[in-house]
Short mmCIF file of C-alpha atoms and ligand atoms in Angstrom, two decimals:
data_model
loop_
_atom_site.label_atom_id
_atom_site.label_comp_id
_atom_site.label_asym_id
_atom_site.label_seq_id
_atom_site.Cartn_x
_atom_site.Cartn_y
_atom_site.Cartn_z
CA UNK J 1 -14.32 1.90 -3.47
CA UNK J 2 -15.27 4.66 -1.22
CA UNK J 3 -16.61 4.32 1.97
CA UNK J 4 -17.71 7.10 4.68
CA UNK J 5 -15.69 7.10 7.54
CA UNK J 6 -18.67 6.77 10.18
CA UNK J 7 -19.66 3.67 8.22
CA UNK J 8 -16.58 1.15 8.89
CA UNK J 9 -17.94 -0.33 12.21
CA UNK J 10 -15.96 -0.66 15.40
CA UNK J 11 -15.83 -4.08 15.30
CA UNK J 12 -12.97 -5.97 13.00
CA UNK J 13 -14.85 -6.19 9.72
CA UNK J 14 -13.33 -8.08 6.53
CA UNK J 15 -12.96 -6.14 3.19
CA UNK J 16 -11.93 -6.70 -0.57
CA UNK J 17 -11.32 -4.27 -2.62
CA UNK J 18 -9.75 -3.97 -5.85
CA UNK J 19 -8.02 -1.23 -8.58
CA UNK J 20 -7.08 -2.59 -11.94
CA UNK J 21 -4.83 -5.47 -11.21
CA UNK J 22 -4.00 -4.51 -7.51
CA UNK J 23 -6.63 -5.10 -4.53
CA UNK J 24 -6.65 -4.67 -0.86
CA UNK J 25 -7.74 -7.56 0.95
CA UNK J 26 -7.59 -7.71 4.66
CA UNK J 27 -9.63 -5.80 7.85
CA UNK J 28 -10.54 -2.86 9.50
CA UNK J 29 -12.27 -0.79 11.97
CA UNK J 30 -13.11 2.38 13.65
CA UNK J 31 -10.89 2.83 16.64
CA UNK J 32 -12.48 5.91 17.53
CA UNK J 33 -14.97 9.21 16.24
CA UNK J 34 -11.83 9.98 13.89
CA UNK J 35 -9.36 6.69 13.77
CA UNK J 36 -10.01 3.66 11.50
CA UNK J 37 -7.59 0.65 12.09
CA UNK J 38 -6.54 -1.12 8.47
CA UNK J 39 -4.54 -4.48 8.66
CA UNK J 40 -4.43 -5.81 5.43
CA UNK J 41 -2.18 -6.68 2.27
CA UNK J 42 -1.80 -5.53 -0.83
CA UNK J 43 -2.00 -8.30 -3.69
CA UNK J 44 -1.47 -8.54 -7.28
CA UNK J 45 0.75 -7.52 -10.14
CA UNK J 46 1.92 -3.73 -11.13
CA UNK J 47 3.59 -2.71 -14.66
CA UNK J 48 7.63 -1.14 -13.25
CA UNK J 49 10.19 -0.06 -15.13
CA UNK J 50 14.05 -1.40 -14.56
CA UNK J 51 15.77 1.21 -12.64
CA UNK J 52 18.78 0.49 -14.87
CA UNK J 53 17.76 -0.39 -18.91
CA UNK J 54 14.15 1.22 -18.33
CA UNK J 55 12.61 -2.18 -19.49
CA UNK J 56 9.02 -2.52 -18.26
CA UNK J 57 8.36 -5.44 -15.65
CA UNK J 58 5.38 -6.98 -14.20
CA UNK J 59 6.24 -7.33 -10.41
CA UNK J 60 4.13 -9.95 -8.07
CA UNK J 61 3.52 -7.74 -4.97
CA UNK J 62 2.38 -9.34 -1.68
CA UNK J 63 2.59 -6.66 1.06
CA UNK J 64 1.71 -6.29 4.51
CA UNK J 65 -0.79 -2.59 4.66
CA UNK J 66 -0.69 -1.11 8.55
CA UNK J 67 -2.64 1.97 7.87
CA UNK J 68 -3.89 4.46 10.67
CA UNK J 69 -6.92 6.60 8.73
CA UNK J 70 -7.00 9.62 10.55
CA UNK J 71 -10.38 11.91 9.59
CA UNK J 72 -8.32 15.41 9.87
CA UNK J 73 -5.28 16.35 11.36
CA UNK J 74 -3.41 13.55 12.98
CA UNK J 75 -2.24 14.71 16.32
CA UNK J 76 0.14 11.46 17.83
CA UNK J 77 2.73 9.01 17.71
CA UNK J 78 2.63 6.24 15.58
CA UNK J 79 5.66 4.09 14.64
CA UNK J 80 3.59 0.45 13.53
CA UNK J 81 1.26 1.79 11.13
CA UNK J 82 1.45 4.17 8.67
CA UNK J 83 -1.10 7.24 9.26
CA UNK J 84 -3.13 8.98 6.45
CA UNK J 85 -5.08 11.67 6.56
CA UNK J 86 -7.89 11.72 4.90
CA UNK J 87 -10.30 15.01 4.31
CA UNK J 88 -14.10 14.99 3.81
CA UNK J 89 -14.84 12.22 6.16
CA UNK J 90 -14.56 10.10 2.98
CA UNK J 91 -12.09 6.93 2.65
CA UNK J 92 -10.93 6.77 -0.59
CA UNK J 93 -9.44 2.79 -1.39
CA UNK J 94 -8.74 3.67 -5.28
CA UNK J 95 -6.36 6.39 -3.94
CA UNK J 96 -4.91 4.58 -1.34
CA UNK J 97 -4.25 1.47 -3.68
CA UNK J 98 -2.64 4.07 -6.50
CA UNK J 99 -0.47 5.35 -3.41
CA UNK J 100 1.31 2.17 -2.61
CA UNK J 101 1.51 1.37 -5.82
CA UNK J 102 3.07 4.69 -7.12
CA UNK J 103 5.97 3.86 -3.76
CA UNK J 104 6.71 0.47 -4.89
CA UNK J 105 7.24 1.94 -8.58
CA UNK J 106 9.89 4.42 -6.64
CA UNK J 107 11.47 1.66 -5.70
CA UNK J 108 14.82 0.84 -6.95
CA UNK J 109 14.41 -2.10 -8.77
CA UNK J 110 16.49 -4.15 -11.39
CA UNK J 111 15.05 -6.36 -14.13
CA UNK J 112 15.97 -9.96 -14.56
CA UNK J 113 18.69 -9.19 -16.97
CA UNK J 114 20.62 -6.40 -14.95
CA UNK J 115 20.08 -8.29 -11.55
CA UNK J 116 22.11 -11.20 -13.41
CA UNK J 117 24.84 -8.51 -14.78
CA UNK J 118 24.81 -7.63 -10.93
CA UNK J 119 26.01 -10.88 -9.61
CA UNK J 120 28.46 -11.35 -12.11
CA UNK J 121 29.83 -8.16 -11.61
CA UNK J 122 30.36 -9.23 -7.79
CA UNK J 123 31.36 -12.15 -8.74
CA UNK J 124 34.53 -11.36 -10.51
CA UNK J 125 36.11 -8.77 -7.76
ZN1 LIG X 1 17.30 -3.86 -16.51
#
């Protein structure tokens, strides 16, 4: 979904949106000419590899999303949400949702079987 950034309205409006198994579900609004406020999570299922064996994993995500749109340059402080910048005037929610996604695949993260190797690793020192 894309959506001009004059169009999200100043008053807390629900959205849904949704890329391949992942969707954005939550609010936002326009804070000011160039700010939009999004308070949301991020729900669903993404395809991750182990960080370990490199066996692929589907991983239930359930995130809180504080985003801070910013139409240009962002000039500010902001330590609760985290602030894109977007160009064109034009929010993009495919990219956004492919750019959480594509962090939580950086992620270090073990599969089932290697978590288990884990513990019993601790377990006998
Ligand atoms: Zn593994």
């Amino acid at each position: 979904m894309k959506i001009e950034f004059k169009k999200i309205p100043q008053d807390k409006k629900e959205f849904s949106t949704s890329l391949n198994s992942v969707k954005i579900e939550g609010t936002f609004c326009r804070i000011s000419s160039s700010l939009v406020k999004i308070e949301a999570n991020l729900i669903g299922n993404i395809e991750t590899d182990c960080s370990r064996c490199g066996t692929l994993k589907t991983l239930d995500i359930n995130e809180e999303l504080k985003l801070l749109l910013c139409d240009g340059v962002f000039k500010g402080d902001e330590d609760e949400f985290l602030v894109i910048e977007i160009e064109n005037s034009l929010i993009d929610f495919d990219e956004i949702i492919q750019s959480e996604v594509n962090s939580i695949k950086s992620d270090y993260l073990l599969c089932g079987n290697c978590e288990t190797n884990d513990s019993l690793f601790e377990q006998e020192f």
